[in-house]
Each structure stands twice: as C-alpha cells, then as structure tokens.
PDB file of N, CA and C in Angstrom:
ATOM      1  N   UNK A 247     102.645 109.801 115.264  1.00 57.00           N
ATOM      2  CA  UNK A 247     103.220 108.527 114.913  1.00 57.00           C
ATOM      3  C   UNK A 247     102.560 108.001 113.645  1.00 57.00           C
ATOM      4  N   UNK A 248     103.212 107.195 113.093  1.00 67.00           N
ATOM      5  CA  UNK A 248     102.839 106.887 111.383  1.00 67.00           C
ATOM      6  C   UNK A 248     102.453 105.234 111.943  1.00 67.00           C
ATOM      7  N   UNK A 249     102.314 104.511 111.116  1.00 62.00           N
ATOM      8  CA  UNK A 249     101.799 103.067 111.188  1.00 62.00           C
ATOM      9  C   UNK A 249     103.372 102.675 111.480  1.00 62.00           C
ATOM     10  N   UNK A 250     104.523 103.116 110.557  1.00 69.00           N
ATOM     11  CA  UNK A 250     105.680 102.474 110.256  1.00 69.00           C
ATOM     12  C   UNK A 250     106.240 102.779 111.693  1.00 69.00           C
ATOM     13  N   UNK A 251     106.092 103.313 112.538  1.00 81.00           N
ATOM     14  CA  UNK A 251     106.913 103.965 113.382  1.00 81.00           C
ATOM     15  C   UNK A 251     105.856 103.248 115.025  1.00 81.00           C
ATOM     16  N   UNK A 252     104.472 103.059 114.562  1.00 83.00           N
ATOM     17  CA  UNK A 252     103.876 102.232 115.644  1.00 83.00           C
ATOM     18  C   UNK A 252     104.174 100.979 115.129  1.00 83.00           C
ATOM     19  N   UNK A 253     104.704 100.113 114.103  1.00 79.00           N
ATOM     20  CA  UNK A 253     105.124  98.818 114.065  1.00 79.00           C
ATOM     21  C   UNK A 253     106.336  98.234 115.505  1.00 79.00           C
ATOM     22  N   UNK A 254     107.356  99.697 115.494  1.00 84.00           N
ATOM     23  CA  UNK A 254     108.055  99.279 116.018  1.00 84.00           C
ATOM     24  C   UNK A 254     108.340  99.697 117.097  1.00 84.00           C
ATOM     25  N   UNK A 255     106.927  99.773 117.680  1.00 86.00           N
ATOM     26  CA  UNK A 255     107.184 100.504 119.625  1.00 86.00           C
ATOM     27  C   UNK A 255     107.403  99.307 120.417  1.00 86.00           C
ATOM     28  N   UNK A 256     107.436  99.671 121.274  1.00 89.00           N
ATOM     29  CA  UNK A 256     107.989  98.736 122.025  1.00 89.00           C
ATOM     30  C   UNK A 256     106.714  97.885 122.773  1.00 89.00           C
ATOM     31  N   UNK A 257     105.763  98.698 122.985  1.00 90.00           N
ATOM     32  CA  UNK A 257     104.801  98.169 123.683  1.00 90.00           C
ATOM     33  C   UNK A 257     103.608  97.437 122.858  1.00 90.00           C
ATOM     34  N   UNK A 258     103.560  96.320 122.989  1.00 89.00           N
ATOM     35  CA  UNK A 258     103.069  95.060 122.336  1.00 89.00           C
ATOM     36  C   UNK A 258     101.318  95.280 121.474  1.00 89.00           C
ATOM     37  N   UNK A 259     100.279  96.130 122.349  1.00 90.00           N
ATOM     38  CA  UNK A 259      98.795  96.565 122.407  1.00 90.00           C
ATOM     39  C   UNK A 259      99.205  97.498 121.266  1.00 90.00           C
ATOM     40  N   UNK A 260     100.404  98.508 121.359  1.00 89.00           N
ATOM     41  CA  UNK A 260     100.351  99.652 120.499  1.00 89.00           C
ATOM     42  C   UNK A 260     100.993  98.916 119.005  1.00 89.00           C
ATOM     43  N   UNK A 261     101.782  98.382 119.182  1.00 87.00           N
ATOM     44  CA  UNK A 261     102.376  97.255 117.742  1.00 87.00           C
ATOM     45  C   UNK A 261     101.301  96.759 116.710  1.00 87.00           C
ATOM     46  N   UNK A 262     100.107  96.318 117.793  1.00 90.00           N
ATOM     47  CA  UNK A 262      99.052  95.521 117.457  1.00 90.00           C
ATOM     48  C   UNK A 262      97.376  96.061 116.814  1.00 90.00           C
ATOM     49  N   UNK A 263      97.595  97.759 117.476  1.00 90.00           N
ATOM     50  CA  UNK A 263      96.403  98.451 117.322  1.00 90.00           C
ATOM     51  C   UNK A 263      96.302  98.739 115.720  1.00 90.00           C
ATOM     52  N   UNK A 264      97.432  98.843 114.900  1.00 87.00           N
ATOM     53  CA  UNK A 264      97.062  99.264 113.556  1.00 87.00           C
ATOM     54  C   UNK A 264      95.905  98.335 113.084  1.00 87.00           C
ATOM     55  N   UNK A 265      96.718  96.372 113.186  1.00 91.00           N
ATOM     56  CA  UNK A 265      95.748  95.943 112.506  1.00 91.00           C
ATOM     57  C   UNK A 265      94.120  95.974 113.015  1.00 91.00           C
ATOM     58  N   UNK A 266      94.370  96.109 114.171  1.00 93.00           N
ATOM     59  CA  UNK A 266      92.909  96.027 115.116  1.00 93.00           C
ATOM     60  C   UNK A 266      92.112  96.960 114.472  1.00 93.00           C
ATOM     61  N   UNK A 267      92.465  98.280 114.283  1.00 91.00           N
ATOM     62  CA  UNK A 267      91.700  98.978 113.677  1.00 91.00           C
ATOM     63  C   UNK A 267      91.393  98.809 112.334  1.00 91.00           C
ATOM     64  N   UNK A 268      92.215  98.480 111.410  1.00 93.00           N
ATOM     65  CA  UNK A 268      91.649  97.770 110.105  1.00 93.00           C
ATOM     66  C   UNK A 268      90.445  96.677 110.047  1.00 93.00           C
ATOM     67  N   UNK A 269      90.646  95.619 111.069  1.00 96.00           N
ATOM     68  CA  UNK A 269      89.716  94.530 111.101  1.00 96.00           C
ATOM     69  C   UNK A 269      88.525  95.674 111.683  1.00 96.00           C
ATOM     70  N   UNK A 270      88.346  96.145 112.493  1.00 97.00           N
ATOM     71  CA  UNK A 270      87.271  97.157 113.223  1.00 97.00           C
ATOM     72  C   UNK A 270      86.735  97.960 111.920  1.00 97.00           C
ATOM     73  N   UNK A 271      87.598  98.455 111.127  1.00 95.00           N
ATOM     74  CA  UNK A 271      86.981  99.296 109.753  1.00 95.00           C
ATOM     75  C   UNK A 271      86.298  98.379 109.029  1.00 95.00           C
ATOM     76  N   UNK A 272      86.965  97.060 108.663  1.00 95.00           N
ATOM     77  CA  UNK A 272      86.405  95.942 108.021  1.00 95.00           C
ATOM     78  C   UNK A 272      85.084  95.857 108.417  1.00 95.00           C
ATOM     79  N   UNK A 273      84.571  94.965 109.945  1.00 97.00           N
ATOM     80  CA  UNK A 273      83.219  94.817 110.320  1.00 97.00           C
ATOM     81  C   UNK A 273      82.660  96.215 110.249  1.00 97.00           C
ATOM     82  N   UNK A 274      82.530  97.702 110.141  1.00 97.00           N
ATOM     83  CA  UNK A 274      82.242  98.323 110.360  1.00 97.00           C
ATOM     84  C   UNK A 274      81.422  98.450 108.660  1.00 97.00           C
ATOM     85  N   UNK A 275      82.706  98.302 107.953  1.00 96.00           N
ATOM     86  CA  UNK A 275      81.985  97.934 106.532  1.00 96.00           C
ATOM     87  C   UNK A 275      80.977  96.752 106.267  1.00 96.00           C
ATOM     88  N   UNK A 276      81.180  96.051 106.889  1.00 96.00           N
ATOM     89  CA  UNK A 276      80.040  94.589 106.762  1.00 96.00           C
ATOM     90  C   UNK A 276      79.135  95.294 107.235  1.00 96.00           C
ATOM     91  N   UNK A 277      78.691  96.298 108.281  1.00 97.00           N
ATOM     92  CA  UNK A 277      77.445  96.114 109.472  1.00 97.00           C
ATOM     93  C   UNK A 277      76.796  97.298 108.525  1.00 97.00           C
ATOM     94  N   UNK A 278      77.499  97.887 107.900  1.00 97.00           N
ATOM     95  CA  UNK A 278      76.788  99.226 106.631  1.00 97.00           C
ATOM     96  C   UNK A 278      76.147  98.444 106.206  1.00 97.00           C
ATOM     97  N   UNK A 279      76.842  97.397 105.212  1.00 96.00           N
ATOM     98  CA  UNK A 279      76.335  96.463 104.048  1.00 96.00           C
ATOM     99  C   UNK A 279      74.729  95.593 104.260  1.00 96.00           C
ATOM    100  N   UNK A 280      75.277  95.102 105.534  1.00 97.00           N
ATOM    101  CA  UNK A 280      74.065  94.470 106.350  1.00 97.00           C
ATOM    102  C   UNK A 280      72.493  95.308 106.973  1.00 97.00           C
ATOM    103  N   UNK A 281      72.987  96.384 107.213  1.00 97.00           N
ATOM    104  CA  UNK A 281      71.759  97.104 108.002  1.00 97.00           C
ATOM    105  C   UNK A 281      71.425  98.446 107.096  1.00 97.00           C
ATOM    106  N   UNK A 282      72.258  98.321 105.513  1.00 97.00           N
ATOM    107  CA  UNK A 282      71.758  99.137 104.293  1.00 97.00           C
ATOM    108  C   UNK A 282      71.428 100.982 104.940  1.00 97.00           C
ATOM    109  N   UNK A 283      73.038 100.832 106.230  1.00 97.00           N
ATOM    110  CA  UNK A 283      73.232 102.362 106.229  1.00 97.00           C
ATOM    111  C   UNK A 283      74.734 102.815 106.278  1.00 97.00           C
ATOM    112  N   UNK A 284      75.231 104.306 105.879  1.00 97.00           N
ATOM    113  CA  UNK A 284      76.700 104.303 105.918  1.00 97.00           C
ATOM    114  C   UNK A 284      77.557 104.935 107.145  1.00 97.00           C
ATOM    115  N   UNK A 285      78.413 104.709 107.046  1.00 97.00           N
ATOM    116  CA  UNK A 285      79.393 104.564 107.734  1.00 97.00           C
ATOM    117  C   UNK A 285      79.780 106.314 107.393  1.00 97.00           C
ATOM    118  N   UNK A 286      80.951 106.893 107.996  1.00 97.00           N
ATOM    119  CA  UNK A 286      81.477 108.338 107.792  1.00 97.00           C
ATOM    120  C   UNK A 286      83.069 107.816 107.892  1.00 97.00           C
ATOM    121  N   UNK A 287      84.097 108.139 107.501  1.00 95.00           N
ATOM    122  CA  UNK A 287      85.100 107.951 107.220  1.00 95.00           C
ATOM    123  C   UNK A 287      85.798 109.435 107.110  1.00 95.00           C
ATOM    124  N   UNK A 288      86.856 109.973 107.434  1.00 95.00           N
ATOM    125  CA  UNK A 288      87.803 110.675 107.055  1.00 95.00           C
ATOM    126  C   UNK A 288      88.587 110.774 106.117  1.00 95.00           C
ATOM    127  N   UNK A 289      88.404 111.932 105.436  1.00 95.00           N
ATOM    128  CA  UNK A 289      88.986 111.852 103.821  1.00 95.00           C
ATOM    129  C   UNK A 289      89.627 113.168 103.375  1.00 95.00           C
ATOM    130  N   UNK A 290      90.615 113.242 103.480  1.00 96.00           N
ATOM    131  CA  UNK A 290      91.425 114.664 103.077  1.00 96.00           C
ATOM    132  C   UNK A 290      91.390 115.817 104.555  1.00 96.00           C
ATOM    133  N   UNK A 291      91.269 115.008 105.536  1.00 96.00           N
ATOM    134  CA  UNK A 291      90.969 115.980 106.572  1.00 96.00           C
ATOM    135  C   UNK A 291      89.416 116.191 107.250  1.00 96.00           C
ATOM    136  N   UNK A 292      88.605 115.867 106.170  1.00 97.00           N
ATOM    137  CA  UNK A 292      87.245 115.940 106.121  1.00 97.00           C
ATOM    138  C   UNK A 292      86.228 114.934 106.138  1.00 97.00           C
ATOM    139  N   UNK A 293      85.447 115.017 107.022  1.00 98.00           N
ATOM    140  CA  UNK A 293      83.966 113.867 107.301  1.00 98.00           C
ATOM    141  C   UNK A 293      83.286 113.087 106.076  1.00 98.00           C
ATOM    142  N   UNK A 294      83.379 112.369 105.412  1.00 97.00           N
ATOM    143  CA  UNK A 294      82.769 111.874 104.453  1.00 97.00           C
ATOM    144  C   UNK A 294      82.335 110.908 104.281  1.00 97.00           C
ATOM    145  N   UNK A 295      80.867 110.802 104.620  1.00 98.00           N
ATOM    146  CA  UNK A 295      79.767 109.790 104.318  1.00 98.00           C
ATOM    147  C   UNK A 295      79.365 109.100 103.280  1.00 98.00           C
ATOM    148  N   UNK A 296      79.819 107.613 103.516  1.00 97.00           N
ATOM    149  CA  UNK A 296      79.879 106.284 102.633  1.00 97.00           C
ATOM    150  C   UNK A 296      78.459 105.604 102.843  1.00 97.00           C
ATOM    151  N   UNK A 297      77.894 105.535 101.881  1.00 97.00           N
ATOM    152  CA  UNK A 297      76.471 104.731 101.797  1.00 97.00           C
ATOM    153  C   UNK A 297      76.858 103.556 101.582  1.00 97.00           C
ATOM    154  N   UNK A 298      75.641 102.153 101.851  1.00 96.00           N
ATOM    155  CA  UNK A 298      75.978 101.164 101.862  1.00 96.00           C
ATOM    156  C   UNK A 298      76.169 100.844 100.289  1.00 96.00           C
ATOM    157  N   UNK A 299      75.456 101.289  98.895  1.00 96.00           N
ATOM    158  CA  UNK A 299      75.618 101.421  98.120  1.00 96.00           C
ATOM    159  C   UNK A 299      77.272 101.809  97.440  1.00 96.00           C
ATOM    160  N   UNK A 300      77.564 102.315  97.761  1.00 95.00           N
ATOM    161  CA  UNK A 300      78.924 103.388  97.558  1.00 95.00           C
ATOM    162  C   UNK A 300      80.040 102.283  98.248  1.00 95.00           C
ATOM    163  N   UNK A 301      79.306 101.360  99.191  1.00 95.00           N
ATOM    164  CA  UNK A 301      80.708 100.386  99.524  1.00 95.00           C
ATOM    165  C   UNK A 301      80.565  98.988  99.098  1.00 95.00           C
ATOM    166  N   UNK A 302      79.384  99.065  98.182  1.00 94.00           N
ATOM    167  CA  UNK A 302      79.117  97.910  97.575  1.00 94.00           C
ATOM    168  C   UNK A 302      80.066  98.031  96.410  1.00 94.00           C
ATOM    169  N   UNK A 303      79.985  99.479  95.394  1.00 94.00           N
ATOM    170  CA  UNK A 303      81.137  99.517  94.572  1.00 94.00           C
ATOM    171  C   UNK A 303      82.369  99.488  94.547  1.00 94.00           C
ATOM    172  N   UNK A 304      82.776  99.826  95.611  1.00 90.00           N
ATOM    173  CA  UNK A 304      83.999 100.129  95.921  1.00 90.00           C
ATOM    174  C   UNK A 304      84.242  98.494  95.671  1.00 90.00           C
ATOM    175  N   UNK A 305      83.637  97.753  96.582  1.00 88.00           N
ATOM    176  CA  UNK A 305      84.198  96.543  97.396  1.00 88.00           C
ATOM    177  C   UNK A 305      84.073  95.389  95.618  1.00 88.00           C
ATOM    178  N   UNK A 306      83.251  96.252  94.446  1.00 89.00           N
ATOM    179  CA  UNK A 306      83.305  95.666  93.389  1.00 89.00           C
ATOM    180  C   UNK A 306      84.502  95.538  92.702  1.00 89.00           C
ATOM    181  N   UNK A 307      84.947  97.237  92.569  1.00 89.00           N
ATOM    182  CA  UNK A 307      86.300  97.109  91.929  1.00 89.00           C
ATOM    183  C   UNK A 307      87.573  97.380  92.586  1.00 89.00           C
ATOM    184  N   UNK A 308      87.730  96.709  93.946  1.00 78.00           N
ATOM    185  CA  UNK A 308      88.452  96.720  94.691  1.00 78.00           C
ATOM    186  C   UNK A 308      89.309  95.300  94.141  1.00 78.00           C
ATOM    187  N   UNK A 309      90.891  95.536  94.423  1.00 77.00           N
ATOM    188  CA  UNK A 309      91.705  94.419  93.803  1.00 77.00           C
ATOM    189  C   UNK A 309      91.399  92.907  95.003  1.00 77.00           C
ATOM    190  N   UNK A 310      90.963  92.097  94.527  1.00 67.00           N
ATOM    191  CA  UNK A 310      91.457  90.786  95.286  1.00 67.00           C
ATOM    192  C   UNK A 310      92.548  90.707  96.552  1.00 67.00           C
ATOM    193  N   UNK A 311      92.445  90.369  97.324  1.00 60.00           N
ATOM    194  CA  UNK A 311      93.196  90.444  98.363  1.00 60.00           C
ATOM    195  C   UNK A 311      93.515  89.126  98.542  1.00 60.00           C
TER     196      UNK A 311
END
C-alpha cells in the first residue's frame, strides 16, 4: 500500500497512521538533536545513519514549512 491508497481505507487508525508516523520521525529527529546521537533511517533500500550533526544541516537548508 502507498500513502495515497492508505489515505483512503476505510479503517480510520490506518487513514491516520501515515501522519502518526511523520510526527514520530519528527520527535525522533528532536531526541537526536537533543541527546547529540543519530538516528538510522532507510534510504534506497538501505540502513543509513544520520548524526545529530547531519540533521542539524539538513534541518538548515530545509524549505520553511
């Protein structure tokens, strides 16, 4: 299932889990930032370890939200 295709299940928890997990990635990024260790993320298929450094930049030239 894609995000576009869990928007529109029927069952209310599963509708709702995309954003849940975004906000969950979010604090997950704060608690790196805060306790100056990284996080591992999935990237092309593959395990890839984000330092708290590395999401300080990101989060530099990341567009305004």
């Amino acid at each position: 299932m894609n995000p576009q295709d869990i928007s529109k299940a029927r069952n209310p928890d599963l509708r709702a889990s995309v954003q849940a997990m975004r906000r969950a990635a979010e604090l997950a990024r704060r608690t790196a930032l805060q306790t100056e260790t990284a996080i591992v993320i999935v990237q092309d298929g593959k395990p890839v370890r984000v330092t708290a450094d590395m999401l300080r930049k990101q989060a530099r030239t990341a567009p305004a939200q």
